[in-house]
Structure formats: C-alpha cells, structure tokens
Coordinates of C-alpha atoms in Angstrom, one line a residue:
X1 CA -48.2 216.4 107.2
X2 CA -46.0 215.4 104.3
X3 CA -43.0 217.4 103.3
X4 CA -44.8 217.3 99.5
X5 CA -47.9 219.2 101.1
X6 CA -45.9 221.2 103.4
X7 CA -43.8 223.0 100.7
X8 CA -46.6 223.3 98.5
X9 CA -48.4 225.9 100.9
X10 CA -46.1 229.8 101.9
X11 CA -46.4 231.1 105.3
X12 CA -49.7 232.6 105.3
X13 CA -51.3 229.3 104.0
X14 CA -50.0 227.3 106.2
X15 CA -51.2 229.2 109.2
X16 CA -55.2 229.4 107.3
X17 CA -54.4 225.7 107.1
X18 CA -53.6 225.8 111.4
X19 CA -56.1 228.4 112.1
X20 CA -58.8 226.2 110.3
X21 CA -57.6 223.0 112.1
X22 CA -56.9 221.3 109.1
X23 CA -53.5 220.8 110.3
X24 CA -51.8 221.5 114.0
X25 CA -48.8 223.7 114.8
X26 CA -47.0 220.7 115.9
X27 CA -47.7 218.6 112.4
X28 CA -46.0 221.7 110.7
X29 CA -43.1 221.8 112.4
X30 CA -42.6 218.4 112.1
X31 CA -42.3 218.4 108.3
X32 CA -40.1 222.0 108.5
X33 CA -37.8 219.6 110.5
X34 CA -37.9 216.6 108.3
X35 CA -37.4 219.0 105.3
X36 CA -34.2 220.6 106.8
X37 CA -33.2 216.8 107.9
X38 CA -33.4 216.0 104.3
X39 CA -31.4 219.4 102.1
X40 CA -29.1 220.8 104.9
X41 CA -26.7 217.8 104.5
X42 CA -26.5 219.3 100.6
X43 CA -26.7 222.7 101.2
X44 CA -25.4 223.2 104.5
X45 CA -28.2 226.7 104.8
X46 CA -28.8 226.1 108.6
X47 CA -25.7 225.8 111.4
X48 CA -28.4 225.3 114.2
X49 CA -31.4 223.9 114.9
X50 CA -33.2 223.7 118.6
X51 CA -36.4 222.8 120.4
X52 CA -38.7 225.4 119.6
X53 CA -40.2 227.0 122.7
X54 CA -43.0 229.4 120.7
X55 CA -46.6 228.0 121.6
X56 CA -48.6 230.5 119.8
X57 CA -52.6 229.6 119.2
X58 CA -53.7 228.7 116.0
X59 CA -55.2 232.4 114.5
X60 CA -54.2 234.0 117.1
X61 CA -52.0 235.9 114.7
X62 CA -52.0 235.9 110.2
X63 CA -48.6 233.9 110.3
X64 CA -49.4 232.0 113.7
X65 CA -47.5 228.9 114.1
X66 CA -45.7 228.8 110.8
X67 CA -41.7 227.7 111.0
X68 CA -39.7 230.3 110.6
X69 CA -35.3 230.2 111.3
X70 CA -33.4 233.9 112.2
X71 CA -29.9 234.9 110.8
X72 CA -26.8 234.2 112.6
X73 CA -26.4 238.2 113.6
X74 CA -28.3 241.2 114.1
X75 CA -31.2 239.1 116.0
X76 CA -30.6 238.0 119.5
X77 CA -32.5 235.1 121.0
X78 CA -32.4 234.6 124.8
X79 CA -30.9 231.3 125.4
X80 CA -29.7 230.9 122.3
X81 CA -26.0 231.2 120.2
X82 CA -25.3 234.4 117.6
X83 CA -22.0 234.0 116.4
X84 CA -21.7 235.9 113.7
X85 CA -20.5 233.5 111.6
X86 CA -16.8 234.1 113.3
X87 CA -14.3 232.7 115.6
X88 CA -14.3 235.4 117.3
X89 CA -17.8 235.2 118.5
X90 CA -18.3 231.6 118.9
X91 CA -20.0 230.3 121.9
X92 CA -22.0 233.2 122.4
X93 CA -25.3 233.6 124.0
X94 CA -27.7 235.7 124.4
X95 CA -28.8 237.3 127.0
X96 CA -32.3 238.6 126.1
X97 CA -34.4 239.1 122.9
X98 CA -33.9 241.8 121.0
X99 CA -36.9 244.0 119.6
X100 CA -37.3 242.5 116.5
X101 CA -37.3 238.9 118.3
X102 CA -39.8 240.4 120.7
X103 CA -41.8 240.5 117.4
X104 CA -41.1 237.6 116.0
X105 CA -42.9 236.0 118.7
X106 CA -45.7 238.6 118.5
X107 CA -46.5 237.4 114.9
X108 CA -47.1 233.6 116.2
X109 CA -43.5 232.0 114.4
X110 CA -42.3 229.3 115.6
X111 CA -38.0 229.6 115.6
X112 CA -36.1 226.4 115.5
X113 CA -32.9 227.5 114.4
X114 CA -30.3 229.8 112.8
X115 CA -29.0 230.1 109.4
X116 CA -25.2 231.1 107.9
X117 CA -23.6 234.0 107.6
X118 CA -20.6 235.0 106.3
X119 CA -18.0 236.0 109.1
X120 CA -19.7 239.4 110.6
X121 CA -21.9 239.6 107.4
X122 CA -18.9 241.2 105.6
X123 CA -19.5 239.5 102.4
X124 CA -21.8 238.5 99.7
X125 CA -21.0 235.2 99.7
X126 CA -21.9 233.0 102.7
X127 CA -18.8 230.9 103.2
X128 CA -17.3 231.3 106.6
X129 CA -14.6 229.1 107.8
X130 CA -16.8 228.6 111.0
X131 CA -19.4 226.8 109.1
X132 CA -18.0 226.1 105.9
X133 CA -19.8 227.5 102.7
X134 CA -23.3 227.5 102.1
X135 CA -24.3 226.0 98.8
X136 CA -26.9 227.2 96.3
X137 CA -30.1 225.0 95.7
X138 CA -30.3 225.3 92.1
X139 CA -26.8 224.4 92.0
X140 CA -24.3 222.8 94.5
X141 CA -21.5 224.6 93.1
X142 CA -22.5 227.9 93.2
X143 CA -22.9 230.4 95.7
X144 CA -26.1 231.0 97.4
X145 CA -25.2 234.4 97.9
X146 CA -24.6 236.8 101.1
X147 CA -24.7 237.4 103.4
X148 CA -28.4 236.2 104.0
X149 CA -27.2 233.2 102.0
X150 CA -27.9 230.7 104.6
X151 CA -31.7 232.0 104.6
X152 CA -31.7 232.1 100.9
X153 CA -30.5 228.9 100.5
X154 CA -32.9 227.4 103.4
X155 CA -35.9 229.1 101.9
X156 CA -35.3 228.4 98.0
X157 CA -34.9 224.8 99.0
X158 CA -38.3 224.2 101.5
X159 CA -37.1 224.3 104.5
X160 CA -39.3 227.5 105.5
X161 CA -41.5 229.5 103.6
X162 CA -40.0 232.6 104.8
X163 CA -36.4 233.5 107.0
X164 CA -35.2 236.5 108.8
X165 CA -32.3 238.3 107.0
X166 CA -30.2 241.5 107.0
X167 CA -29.1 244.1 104.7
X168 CA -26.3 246.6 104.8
X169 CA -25.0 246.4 101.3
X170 CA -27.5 244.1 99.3
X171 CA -27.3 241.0 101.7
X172 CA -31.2 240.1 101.2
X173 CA -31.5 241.0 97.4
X174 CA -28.6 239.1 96.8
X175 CA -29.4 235.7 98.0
X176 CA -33.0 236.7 96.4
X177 CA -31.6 236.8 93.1
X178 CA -29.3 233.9 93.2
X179 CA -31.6 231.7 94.8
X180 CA -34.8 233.1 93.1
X181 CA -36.8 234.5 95.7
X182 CA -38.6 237.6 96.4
X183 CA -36.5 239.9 99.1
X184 CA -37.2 243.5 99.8
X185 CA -35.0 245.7 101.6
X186 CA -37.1 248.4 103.8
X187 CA -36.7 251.9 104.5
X188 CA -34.7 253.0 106.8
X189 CA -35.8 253.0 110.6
X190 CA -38.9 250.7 109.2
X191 CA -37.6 248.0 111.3
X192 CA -36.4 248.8 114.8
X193 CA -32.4 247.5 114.9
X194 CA -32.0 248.0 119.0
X195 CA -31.2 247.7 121.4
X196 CA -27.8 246.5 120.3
X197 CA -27.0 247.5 116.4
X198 CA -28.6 250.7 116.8
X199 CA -26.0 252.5 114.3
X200 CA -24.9 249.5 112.7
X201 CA -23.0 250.7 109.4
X202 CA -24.3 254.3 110.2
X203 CA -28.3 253.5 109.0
X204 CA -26.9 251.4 105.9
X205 CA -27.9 248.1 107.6
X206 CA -31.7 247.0 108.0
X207 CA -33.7 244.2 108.8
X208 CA -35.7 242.1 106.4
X209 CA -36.9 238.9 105.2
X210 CA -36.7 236.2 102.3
X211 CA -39.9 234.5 100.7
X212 CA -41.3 232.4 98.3
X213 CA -44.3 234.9 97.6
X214 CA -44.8 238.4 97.9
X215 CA -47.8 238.2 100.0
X216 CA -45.4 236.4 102.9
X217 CA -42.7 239.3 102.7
X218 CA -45.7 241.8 103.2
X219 CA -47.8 239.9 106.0
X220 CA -44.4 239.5 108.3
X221 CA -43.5 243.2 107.4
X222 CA -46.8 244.6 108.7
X223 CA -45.9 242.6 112.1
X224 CA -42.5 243.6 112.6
X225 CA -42.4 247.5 111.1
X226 CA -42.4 250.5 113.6
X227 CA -39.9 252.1 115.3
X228 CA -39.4 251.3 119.2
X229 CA -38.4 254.4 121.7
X230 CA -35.6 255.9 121.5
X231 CA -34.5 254.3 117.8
X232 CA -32.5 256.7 116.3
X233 CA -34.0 256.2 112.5
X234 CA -37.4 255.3 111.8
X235 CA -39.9 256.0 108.8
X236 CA -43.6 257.0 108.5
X237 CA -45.8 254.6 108.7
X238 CA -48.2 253.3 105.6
X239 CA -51.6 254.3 105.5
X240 CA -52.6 250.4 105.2
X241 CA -51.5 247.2 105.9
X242 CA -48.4 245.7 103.1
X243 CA -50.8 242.5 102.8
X244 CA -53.3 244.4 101.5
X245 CA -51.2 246.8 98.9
X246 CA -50.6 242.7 96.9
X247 CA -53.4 242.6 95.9
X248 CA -54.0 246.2 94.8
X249 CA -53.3 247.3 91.1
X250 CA -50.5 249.4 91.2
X251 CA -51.6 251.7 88.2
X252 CA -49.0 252.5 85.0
X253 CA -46.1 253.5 86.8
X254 CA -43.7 255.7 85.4
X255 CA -39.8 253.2 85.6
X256 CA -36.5 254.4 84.6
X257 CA -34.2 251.3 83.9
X258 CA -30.6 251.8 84.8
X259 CA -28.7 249.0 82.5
X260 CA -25.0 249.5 83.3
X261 CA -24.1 250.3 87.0
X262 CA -22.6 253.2 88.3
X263 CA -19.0 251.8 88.7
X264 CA -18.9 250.1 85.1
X265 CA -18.8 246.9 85.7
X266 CA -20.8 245.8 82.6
X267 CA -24.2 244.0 82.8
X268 CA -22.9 240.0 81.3
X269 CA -25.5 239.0 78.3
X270 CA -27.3 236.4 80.4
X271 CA -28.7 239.1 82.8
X272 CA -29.0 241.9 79.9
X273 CA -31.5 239.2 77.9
X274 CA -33.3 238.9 81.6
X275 CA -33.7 242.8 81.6
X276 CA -34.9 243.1 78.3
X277 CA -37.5 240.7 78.8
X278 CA -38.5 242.3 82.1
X279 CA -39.0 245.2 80.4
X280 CA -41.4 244.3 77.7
X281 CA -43.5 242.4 80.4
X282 CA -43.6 245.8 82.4
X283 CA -44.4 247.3 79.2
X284 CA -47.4 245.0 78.4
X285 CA -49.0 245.2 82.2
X286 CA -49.6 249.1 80.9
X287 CA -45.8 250.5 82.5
X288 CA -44.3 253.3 80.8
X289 CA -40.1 252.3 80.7
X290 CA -37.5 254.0 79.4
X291 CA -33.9 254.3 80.2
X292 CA -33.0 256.5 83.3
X293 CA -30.1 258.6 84.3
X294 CA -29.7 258.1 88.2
X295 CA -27.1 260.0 89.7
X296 CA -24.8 259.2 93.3
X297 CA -24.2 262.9 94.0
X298 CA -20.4 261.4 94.1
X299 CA -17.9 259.8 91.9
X300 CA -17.8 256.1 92.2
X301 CA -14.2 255.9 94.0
X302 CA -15.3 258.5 96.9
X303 CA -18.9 256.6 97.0
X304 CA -16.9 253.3 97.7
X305 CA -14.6 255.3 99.7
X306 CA -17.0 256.7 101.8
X307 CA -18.5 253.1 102.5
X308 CA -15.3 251.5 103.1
X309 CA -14.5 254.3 106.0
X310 CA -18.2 253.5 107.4
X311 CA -18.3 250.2 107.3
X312 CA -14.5 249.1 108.7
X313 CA -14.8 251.5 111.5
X314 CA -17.9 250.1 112.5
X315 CA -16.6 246.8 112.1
X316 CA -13.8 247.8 114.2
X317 CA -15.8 248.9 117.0
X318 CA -17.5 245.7 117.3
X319 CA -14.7 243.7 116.5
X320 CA -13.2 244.9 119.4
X321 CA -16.1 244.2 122.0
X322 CA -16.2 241.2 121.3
X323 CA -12.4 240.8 121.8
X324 CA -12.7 242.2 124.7
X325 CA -15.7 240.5 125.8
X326 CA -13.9 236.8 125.2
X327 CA -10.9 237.7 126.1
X328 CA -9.8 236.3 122.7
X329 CA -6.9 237.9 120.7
X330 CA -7.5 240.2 117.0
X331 CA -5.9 237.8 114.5
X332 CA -5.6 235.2 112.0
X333 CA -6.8 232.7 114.5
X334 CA -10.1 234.5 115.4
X335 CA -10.8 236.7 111.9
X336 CA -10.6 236.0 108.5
X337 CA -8.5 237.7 106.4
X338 CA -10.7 240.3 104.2
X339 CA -12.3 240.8 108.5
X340 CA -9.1 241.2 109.6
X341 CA -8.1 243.6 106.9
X342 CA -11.0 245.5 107.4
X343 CA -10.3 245.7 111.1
X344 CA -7.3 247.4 110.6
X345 CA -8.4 249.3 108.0
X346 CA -11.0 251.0 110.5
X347 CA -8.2 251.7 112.9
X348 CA -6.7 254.2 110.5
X349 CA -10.1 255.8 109.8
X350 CA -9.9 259.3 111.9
X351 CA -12.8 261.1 112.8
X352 CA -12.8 263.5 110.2
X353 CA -12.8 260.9 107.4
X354 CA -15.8 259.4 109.3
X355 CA -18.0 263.2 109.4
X356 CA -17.0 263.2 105.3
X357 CA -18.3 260.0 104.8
X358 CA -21.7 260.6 106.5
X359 CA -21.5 263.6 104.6
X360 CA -21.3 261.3 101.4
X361 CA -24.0 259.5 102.7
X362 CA -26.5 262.1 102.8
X363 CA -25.5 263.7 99.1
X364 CA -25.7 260.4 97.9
X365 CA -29.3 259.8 99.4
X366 CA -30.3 263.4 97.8
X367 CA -28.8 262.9 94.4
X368 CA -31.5 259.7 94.3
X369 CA -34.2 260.9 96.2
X370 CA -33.9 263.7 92.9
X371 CA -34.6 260.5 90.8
X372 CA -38.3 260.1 91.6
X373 CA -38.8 263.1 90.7
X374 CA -39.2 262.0 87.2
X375 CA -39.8 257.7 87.7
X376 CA -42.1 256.1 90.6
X377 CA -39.7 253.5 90.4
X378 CA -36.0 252.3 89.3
X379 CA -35.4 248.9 87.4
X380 CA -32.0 247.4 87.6
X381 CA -30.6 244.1 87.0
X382 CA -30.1 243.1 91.0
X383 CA -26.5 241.8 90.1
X384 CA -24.8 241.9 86.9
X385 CA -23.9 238.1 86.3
X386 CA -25.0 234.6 87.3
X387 CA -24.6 233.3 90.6
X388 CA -20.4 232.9 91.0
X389 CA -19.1 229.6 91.7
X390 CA -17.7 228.7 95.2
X391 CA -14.6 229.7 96.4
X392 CA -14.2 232.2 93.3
X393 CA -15.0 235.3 95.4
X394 CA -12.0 235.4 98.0
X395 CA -9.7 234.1 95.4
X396 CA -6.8 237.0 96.1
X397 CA -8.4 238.1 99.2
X398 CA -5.1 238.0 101.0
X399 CA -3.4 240.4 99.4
X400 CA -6.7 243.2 99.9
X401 CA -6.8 245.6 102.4
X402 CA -9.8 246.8 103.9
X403 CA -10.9 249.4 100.9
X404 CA -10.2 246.6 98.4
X405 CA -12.3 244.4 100.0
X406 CA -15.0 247.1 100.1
X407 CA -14.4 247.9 96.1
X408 CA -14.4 244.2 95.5
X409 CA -18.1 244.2 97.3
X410 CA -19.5 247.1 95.3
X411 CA -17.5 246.0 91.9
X412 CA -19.2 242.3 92.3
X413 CA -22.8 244.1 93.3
X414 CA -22.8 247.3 92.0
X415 CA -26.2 248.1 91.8
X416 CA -27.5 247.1 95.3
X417 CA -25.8 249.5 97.7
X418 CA -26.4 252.9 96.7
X419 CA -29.8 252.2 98.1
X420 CA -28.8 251.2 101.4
X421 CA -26.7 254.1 101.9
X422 CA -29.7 256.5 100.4
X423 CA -32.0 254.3 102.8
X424 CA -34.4 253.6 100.1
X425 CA -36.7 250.7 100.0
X426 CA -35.4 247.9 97.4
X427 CA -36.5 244.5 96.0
X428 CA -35.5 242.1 94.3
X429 CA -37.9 240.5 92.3
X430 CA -37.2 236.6 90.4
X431 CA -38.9 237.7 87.5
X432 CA -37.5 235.6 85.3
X433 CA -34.5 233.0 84.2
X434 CA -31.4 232.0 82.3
X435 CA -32.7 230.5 79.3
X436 CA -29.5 228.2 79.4
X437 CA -28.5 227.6 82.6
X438 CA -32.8 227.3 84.2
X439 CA -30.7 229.8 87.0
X440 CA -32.4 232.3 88.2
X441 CA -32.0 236.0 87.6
X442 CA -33.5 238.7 90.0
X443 CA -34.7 242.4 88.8
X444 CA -33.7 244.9 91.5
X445 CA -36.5 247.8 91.8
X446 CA -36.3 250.5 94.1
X447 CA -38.7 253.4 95.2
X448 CA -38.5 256.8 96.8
X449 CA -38.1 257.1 100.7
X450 CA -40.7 255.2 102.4
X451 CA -42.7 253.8 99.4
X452 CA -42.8 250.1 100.3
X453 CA -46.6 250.1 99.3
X454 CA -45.6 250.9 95.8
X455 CA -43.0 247.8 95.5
X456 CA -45.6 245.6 97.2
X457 CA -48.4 246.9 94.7
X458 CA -46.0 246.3 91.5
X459 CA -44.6 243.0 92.9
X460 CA -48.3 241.4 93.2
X461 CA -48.8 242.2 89.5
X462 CA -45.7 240.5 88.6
X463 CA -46.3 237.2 90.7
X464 CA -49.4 237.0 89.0
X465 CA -48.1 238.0 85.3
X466 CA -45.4 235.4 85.5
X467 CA -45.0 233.2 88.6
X468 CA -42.4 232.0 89.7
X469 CA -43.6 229.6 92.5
X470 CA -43.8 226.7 90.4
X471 CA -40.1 226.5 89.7
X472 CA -37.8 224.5 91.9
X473 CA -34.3 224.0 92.3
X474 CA -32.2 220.6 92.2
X475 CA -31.9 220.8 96.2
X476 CA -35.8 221.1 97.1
X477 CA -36.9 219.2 100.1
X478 CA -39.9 217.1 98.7
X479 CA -37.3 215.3 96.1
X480 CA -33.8 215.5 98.3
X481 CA -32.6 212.9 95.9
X482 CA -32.9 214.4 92.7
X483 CA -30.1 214.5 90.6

C-alpha cells in the first residue's frame, strides 16, 4: 500500500478496505510506519515506536486493524514505557494495561508507539526537555499545541488517521485547533480513567481522541465509552451508537456564541473573522445564533484559583510517587521549572483550600449547566489567537509559581477549561482558516451534560457543509519533502 493511498482513506476506511481484503492488516501498517519514517524527523510527534503485538481479524471489529499510537500518560501498555514526558518518570514500564488499553485492543487497533507530551501534561504546548518540542505540521515553527500535541501533530501530518489523547484543561481541543483536526472532549465518567488516574485533576481530566473526520472520533468513542466497576464518575449512556448520530440531521439548533472569554483576554482579528464566518454558515444550515451570556458561577481569579489548588495538589501527589518509586530526588534535575513550581505550590495547598475548590467546581458546573437552558449548544472560538511560535510560551516561566503558571494556562486558553471543570462534552471543530496565514482556526462548541450525540449530529453537518479533509499541511507524509 502506498503512503499516497494510505492517507487518503480515515480509520473506518481503511478497516472496510481490510475487512473486504482489498488490502491486509500487515500492508497498513507498513505504510503507517513508512509515513512516520518520513515526517517525525520534521515534526518530532512520536518519541516511540515498537513491534506491534495486536493481531486482530480483518472485521472482526468497525476499526479492526487500523494503526493507531497512545499518549505518553494516562494510558498504560504492559510491556511498554509511559514517561510522562518527564525525567522523573523516565524508564518506566508498565506493568499491565489499563482499562481503556483493554479497549483499545477490543476495537481491533493496532499500537505501535507513543506520542509527546509535555512534562506531566502540565502545559499546552508539547515541548518537554525529555523529548524536545514537538513541531506543528502546517508550520515547523509553531507549536502543535498541548498537551496532546504529539497526537495532534502525528495525526494532522498522516501518520495515523486517529490517536489517543487526554484532556484536563483543553489538551485535545487544543492541538485540534492548531493542527486542524476534529477533537471532542467527552463527558465526564464517559471514558473509564482506572485503575490508576481515577481522580486525576478531581474529574477535570478525560480521555479522548484526535481525527481527521468526525465519523472516526465517533466510531472509536462507541468502543471505548462506559464506565468500568467501581469508577467513581461515569455518564448515561446514548440511546444509539455516535457513528450513527454523523449521519443524522441535527435539526435548527438553538447556539449562543460567546466572543470574548471569561477572563478578557481578547479574541485577536484573525480568529474573530473565523467566528464570524462560522456563524453565517451555522446560520445558512437553518441554526438560530445569537450572542450568549454564559456565566462561571465565580469570578475569574477564584475560578483560576480554584484550578490552580486542584491541579498542583494533584500533581503533587503524583509527583511524589514517582519520586518515591525511583528513588530519584524533587528538583531541577528531574522537573521542569513551571512542574517544579507547581509541585511546591501543591505542598502549601491545605485541605480546606482543596474542599473550597471542589466546591468551586461544582458552582462552576451549575452556573453552565443553567446555560442550556436557553441554547442546545455554545460556540466559542477554541483559542483566541493563531498557533504561538515555539519557545514563546515558557518565556518567563522561571520566575512563576505554581498559580502563575495556572493563570498563564487559562489566560493563553481561556475558553477551553471551564468545560472540563463543569465536565461538559466539548469539540473543537476546524471549520475554517486564516485567510492569510492558510493556518487553521478551530470553533470550540460545547453541549449540556452528557449530549455528545448532539455535537456528533452538528459536527456531521459541518464536515459536509465545508470540509476540511482536503486541506493539508506542509509536513504531510505523502509529500515529506515539500517546502
């Protein structure tokens, strides 16, 4: 098989392509390997690759034998290294699978390897020193985004038609919008975390995937969704499969657009233009839009509060383990420094401050569960500016501790994490581009609690009323030499 045929097909084509013996499992993997061969040199998406040990049968399952790489963290592999994209952590192996590799398997993908992180997934940009950065397809210089960048930049380039991610803060729409993809964040408890991240980020954290097409995201999600016993979140299930709400019209919805974020950081022209021409496309598909008033239930500074005291002493907790796990000293030699800062930062968090911010948590996740009320759906720009150049994100990073580093994260993405931390289903949807630049420029739309059918519905629609699968970036792997 080619690498020119291979990319032109997603997931769930190439395993009709298997199933129908058109093409084996081995022929498939073949050209995932020779594409990766070919764009990781120039994007540097994926820190590991192995020999895949996966035989599923041809049709034995709707994504049977199609390539597929898993995040440095949150997914454990037995046999296999999770670092974590840290120091700390290097040389580890795991033990067992975890429950959502358990499924992985179950849905018939072959895994060959893992992609970057940023260090503990404590960033939006993937640029670890353990790896080095990760560089965006569409261009070299930019970031591809975190902290799913690795799978962001390994799917928008051809490697894979679909990667694992994770998302605690806006770490799959993220590299969805900077690398023009389609990335959904789930409910919360629609994807089983355990046995070992159980209350990673206190519920804020999920799993998730990255695709080329809607109808990939939907197929793997319909494998991988359910709670397991015991999970201490989980969501009801949908009344039918995700691969079949695609195709289904998804009737004139009622969207409330949310311009400026909640911690006025202003929307750059670029992204504004993008909105606006989001807008009258929803509005010719038969949409009724108009501007929206979505409140946190909490000022700004005690919402990033709140997430900063979450998030470092969770991070503090693991940090530790680990520590003590490798017998390997907390500091500048094992952590970087906005880690290490929030490291310390959670060591100071008491356990009152902790109750008040799950208190936060939960007003903040009434406050917009109020917002359907009046919209089936919120539309915001998924970040407020063009992918940032590399190295531009840390620049200062030194001199935060580990609440700065937290505002930094929410004043760079300000419109992504409000729905983790309500544990509302999210996507981020490459709609459309920068008419100067040819970057592209994601649309963030978010549904009430458990409405993942609706997002799939509307997303179908808006493949079809303006693809995007026919753009590619400068890194792609059937041209790995293009200019």
């Amino acid at each position: 098989m080619r690498i020119s045929e291979y990319v032109s097909f997603d997931a769930v084509g190439l395993a009709e392509l298997m199933a129908k013996g058109e093409v084996t499992p081995a022929e498939v993997e073949t050209a995932a390997r020779q594409a990766a061969q070919a764009v990781n040199p120039r994007i540097n998406a994926i820190v590991e690759t192995w020999p895949a040990d996966d035989a599923p049968g041809a049709g034995s399952a709707p994504l049977a034998g199609v390539p597929f790489l898993i995040k440095d963290i949150g997914v454990a592999m037995a046999g296999r290294r999770t670092e974590l994209g840290s120091r700390l952590a290097a040389g580890n192996v795991a033990r067992a699978d975890s429950c959502l590799m358990a499924r992985f398997r179950r849905a018939g993908l072959v895994t060959f390897g893992r992609t970057a992180t940023p260090e503990m997934a404590y960033s939006i940009t993937t640029e670890p020193l353990l790896y080095g950065p990760t560089r965006n397809p569409w261009d070299p210089e930019r970031s591809a985004g975190g902290s799913s960048g690795g799978a962001g930049a390994a799917v928008a380039a051809g490697v894979v038609p679909i990667a694992h991610g994770t998302d605690a803060a806006g770490s799959l729409r993220v590299p969805a919008a900077y690398n023009g993809l389609f990335g959904l964040k789930p409910t919360r408890g629609r994807v089983s975390m355990g046995p070992d991240f159980d209350e990673v980020f206190n519920g804020l954290a999920v799993h998730g995937t990255l695709s080329r097409t809607v109808r990939d995201s939907a197929a793997l999600l319909d494998r991988i969704s359910g709670p397991e016993p015991g999970d201490p979140y989980s969501a009801r299930q949908p009344s039918r499969p995700y691969a079949e709400e695609v195709t289904r019209p998804p009737g004139s919805l009622r969207i409330g657009v949310l311009s400026q974020a909640w911690g006025g950081r202003r929307t750059t022209p670029p992204v504004a233009d993008a909105l606006s021409r989001t807008v009258r496309l929803l509005e010719s598909l038969g949409h009724r839009v108009e501007e929206a008033e979505a409140g946190l239930g909490a000022h700004w500074e005690e919402f990033v509060l709140a997430n900063a005291r979450l998030m470092a002493a969770n991070l503090t907790a693991q940090i530790d383990e680990l520590a003590t796990a490798f017998g390997r000293p907390v500091d500048s030699t094992t952590l970087e420094a906005p880690t290490l800062a929030g490291y310390r930062y959670g060591q100071r968090v008491s356990g009152a401050q902790f109750v008040t911010a799950l208190t936060i948590r939960n007003r903040v996740a009434r406050s917009l569960a109020r917002s359907f009320d009046a919209h089936d759906i919120l539309l915001t720009p998924t970040l407020p500016e063009l992918p940032m150049p590399l190295g531009s994100y840390a620049e200062g990073a030194e001199a935060l501790d580990g609440l700065g580093w937290i505002d930094r994260l929410n004043d760079r993405s300000p419109f992504t994490m409000a729905f983790n931390v309500a544990g509302m289903p999210a996507m981020s949807v490459p709609v459309t581009a920068d008419t100067e630049t040819g970057l592209p420029i994601g649309m963030q739309f978010a549904a009430g609690h458990g409405h993942e059918g609706r997002l799939f519905r509307l997303a179908g629609q808006l493949e079809q009323a303006s693809p995007w699968s026919g753009r590619t970036p400068t890194v792609w792997a059937a041209s790995p030499a293009r200019p």
